[in-house]
Amino acid sequence: MNIHTYEKVWLAASMVLIVGFIATITYGAVGPGVSMISDDGGSIDPSEINDDERFEETGVTHVGGNEYEVAVLAQAWSYSPDEIEVPAGSEVTFYVTSPDVTHSFSVVGTNVNTMVVPGQVSEMTVEFDEPGEYGILCNEYCGEYHHTMEGTLSVVPEDEFDLTELSVEAPGEVESGNETTINATVSDGMQTDLETTATLEIGGEQYDEDVTIDGAGSESVEFAVDADQLGEGDHDWTVTVDGEEESGTLSVVDGANDDSGDSDGGDDDA
Amino acid sequence: MSSATERETGDRAVESDSGDIGTVRELGHDEFDPIGTLILIAIYFAILVMLWLFMYFVEFLGNGPTVVGSLATVVGLA
Amino acid sequence: MRNAYVDQFPAEARVVKSAFWSSFLALAIGGIFGLVQALHRTDVLRFIDSTDYYTVLTAHGVLLAITFTIFFLVGIFTWAVTTSLDRGVVDIRFTWSWYVMMVTGTVLVAVAIFSGFLEEPPSILGSELYADVLFTFYSPLQAHPIFYIGLVLFVVGTWLAGFDWFRTWWAWRDENADERIPLPTFMVLTTTLFWYICTLGVALSILAFLLPWSLGIVDSVNPLLTRTLFWYFGHAVVYFWLMPTYVMWYIMLPKLSGGKLFSDPLARVVFVLFLLLSTPLGIHHQYLDPGIAEGYKFIAMTNTMFLLLPSLLTAFTVVASMEHGARQRGGEGYLGWLTALPWRDPVFTGMALAGLMFAAAGFSGMINAGMNINYLVHNTWWVVGHFHLTVGTAVALTFMAAAYWFIPQVTGKELWSRSVALGQVLLWFVGMTFMSNAMHRSGLFGMPRRTAEPQYQNFDFEPAVGTVAEMDAQVALGAVLLVVSLVLFLLNMVLTSFNGTSDSIPDNTYAGTLSGPEDAPEILDNLKLWTAIAVVLVIFAYTLPLASIVESGGLFGPGIDGRQLSLGADLEPALETLREVVA
């Protein structure tokens, strides 16, 4: 072969370039620890996604410490859940799969980006250090309304984050002269115990009950309400726990009078 | 050397219309050092290296949260 | 005495001319669809429904990436083989048969795709025509069977074309036993060999899985398996488009510059490397796919990075050949010789600008090849910017520039206007500069590709530099310039065909070499050896990933039905989405 010296120089430079590129990528994997989506998530039968313990219920669960898991179903043309909230300073493992066609789960403006192929579970662990608001979009064509497939991811300050859920059972009406109760069930999605205060506001009065909930448990709080104290008429109430809020209306009706108004109990979940 | 090369390239090759494209001299393999090419390609090399470093370390590693693996797997399934 | 290609090989010239015109027709339709998309996406002008955007996109992808490129390729390759071997094809009827087969395949595919514009597509073979599945036809999106049948016919047509070139070479070899394979033929044969290797993947995907599934013979597929088989083919196909471009740069550009190819041996090395490495790297399109272990992705990356080598060597050889031409034309100085190049020649300028764009594309390609940095750019508009520099400029602009030389060669008619041609190639370069740079930049903040309305309800894109509106404007402007350029090209071609035949067509020649084949080791011409190594590399790269995909998901997947996700087929989720959008 008759190769010019300059060409040999360029050949050597090209090899340096190629090896340099591979070295950089390897550094990214070893140094900052960037890891590829791989086969760790395993396979799944798309028609039996609901039977998979990861996807029985989609959304955020607390694993322990600062570790969380988020199960997401990407389907034509939405994400379930479409609003995800995790705390800053957390390490979050996403499990994403699809019951229909190929999608992606891509958090805009970050390096969190995976294909979602039916039959496979995409698993990726991400560290969220700082609070922030991100959009989520599907960047793989998935049918006519592909462009409407989106969601949001909120990374909230650690002290604003909880997995507390509140559900309130309250009667719609009570006869004057009687007592009734408004029952608040508070559940704690975190693995840690939760000490908090449940508050009922009704008829201009405020009642506080301290409550302690075991990690991953739930507790009921009972507020006794005296109809006479409220007086006849409609009374709006609100139960608040740990930032969760539920409200409704309680009607106090004349015990002798049968034609009661049909005011309803609350299910207005904030 | 260069004359042998020219024979090799055959009669359909370039010589026949070299007059049309303004050749003022013939340069054989041994008389020609592509120094301009070396300069151009060195500039290209420099651009590639700088852009690569910028893209990797600024655009990519600076682009917010990144997938760091599946360290939580064991805990998650336990 | 005129000695153009049409004078030497009148029968072959007719096939080549037909292939070129098939290619131009695809370019015309596909190119105009590109403008429709650019204006729609950027919300500059929307006159189609967003749901039809994906029909337009499918047609744009298939017509330009497959039809335009490969029809031009078979034209160039037929020219290259016959010219460099100085003999015609063995049987011109065979040559016409593969051309007709490719046309038939294209028509079937086009019918399936274009039915997407109809309110109620007709039913054939028991199901409605449908092919809104884009160029990649990822299952479980399911097209109508004639889409797959058309693709198969087209690919088999190219296989027969490859056989035709081999057969012509065998006939020549019988008469020239001791001679080296002429360089253009060598390039054609090595390219054809890796085409055979890579198309096995897509043929298997269609014939064993997708076609029986669309016909209802089997009722499920493994999406990751068909996807992997697609990319087994899907990256090599980009080198298939690129190789005729390289052929032009190696054997035409030096001559146009007034010089000779710097090195025949290195050109052979480059093509051997493409034969070896084009296929065992398709997994680099699947860096972000679940179900494929990281190690296989790393292997694909290593192969991809080493495939930079032949392109980097090409950059040197081609530029050195141009410099040789420039210096023979009297060029002086370290860089002053650049001004001695024939910049007024649209064929030269088009190819040179295409090469310059390819240098830029090389950079974004290096990013795409990098495994973990793929999180940043995967499926964003960056990727679209990248391949509009490669197939959309390096290939398309070289082909258009080459057409200014080839059409006179195969018709015997003089080009209608060289000035318009020069303006056309410059305009393409300028238009693509606007469009592609904005696409690349948009990808960096997460702007997705393949999306009719990348304007979302609940969040905004946040570019670090510039604004979304500014980048959209550049894309729209670029697309308009590109279509104006395209119209000028087609106008020149049409008006040329109305010209009378001329005696002043240059001879059919290609570039000589400074360092000829006598400097190239004989082993480079041992095609059997290189093919065997290529096959071994493919086996190494693909056996384990494919086995693990089949093991985890089954050959036919776990009960995965075909999907044609449109409002008609799947009413409820669409309405749900609409409600969400309204709310």
Short mmCIF file of N, CA and C in Angstrom, two decimals, chain A residues 9 24 36 44 49 56 61-63 71 83 86 95-96 101 117 120 131 172 192 200 202 205 210 212 216 222:
data_model
loop_
_atom_site.label_atom_id
_atom_site.label_comp_id
_atom_site.label_asym_id
_atom_site.label_seq_id
_atom_site.Cartn_x
_atom_site.Cartn_y
_atom_site.Cartn_z
N VAL A 9 -1.07 10.26 9.37
CA VAL A 9 -1.31 11.15 10.51
C VAL A 9 -2.81 11.23 10.79
N THR A 24 -14.98 8.65 26.68
CA THR A 24 -15.88 9.62 27.32
C THR A 24 -17.16 8.93 27.77
N MET A 36 -27.77 2.77 31.41
CA MET A 36 -28.72 2.64 30.30
C MET A 36 -29.96 1.86 30.75
N ILE A 44 -43.51 -8.48 30.28
CA ILE A 44 -44.84 -8.46 30.89
C ILE A 44 -45.85 -8.75 29.80
N ILE A 49 -51.45 -6.66 32.55
CA ILE A 49 -50.68 -5.65 33.28
C ILE A 49 -51.24 -5.45 34.68
N GLU A 56 -50.55 -2.87 39.62
CA GLU A 56 -51.91 -2.95 40.18
C GLU A 56 -52.48 -1.56 40.38
N THR A 61 -45.11 5.30 45.07
CA THR A 61 -45.10 4.64 46.37
C THR A 61 -43.74 4.86 47.02
N HIS A 62 -43.80 4.86 48.35
CA HIS A 62 -42.57 5.08 49.10
C HIS A 62 -41.96 3.72 49.44
N VAL A 63 -40.70 3.58 49.14
CA VAL A 63 -40.04 2.30 49.41
C VAL A 63 -39.40 2.32 50.78
N ALA A 71 -44.98 3.78 39.25
CA ALA A 71 -45.47 2.90 38.19
C ALA A 71 -46.29 3.75 37.23
N GLU A 83 -50.14 13.14 36.35
CA GLU A 83 -49.41 14.12 37.18
C GLU A 83 -48.64 13.34 38.22
N VAL A 86 -42.97 13.98 43.23
CA VAL A 86 -41.96 13.33 44.07
C VAL A 86 -41.19 14.41 44.83
N TYR A 95 -41.14 2.55 36.73
CA TYR A 95 -41.49 1.37 35.94
C TYR A 95 -42.54 1.80 34.95
N VAL A 96 -42.24 1.66 33.67
CA VAL A 96 -43.19 2.14 32.67
C VAL A 96 -43.46 1.02 31.68
N VAL A 101 -49.45 0.22 22.07
CA VAL A 101 -48.36 0.32 21.08
C VAL A 101 -47.11 0.92 21.74
N VAL A 117 -42.03 -0.12 25.27
CA VAL A 117 -42.39 -1.10 24.26
C VAL A 117 -43.36 -2.10 24.88
N GLN A 120 -42.64 -5.19 27.43
CA GLN A 120 -41.43 -4.95 28.22
C GLN A 120 -41.72 -3.88 29.27
N PRO A 131 -35.84 20.85 43.56
CA PRO A 131 -37.24 20.98 43.16
C PRO A 131 -37.34 21.51 41.72
N GLY A 172 -75.33 13.65 55.08
CA GLY A 172 -75.77 14.83 54.36
C GLY A 172 -76.64 15.70 55.26
N THR A 192 -42.70 5.84 56.82
CA THR A 192 -42.40 6.40 58.15
C THR A 192 -43.68 6.81 58.85
N LEU A 200 -61.31 19.95 61.77
CA LEU A 200 -62.63 20.11 61.18
C LEU A 200 -63.07 21.53 61.41
N ILE A 202 -66.43 23.81 61.03
CA ILE A 202 -67.86 23.81 60.72
C ILE A 202 -68.54 24.86 61.58
N GLU A 205 -66.71 27.17 63.86
CA GLU A 205 -65.89 26.59 64.92
C GLU A 205 -64.81 25.72 64.30
N ASP A 210 -55.30 15.46 67.35
CA ASP A 210 -53.97 14.96 67.00
C ASP A 210 -54.07 13.50 66.62
N THR A 212 -51.65 10.03 65.16
CA THR A 212 -50.36 9.44 64.82
C THR A 212 -50.63 8.19 63.98
N ALA A 216 -47.16 3.44 56.32
CA ALA A 216 -47.98 2.64 55.43
C ALA A 216 -49.28 2.18 56.07
N GLU A 222 -62.56 10.74 64.54
CA GLU A 222 -64.01 10.94 64.63
C GLU A 222 -64.29 12.30 65.21
#
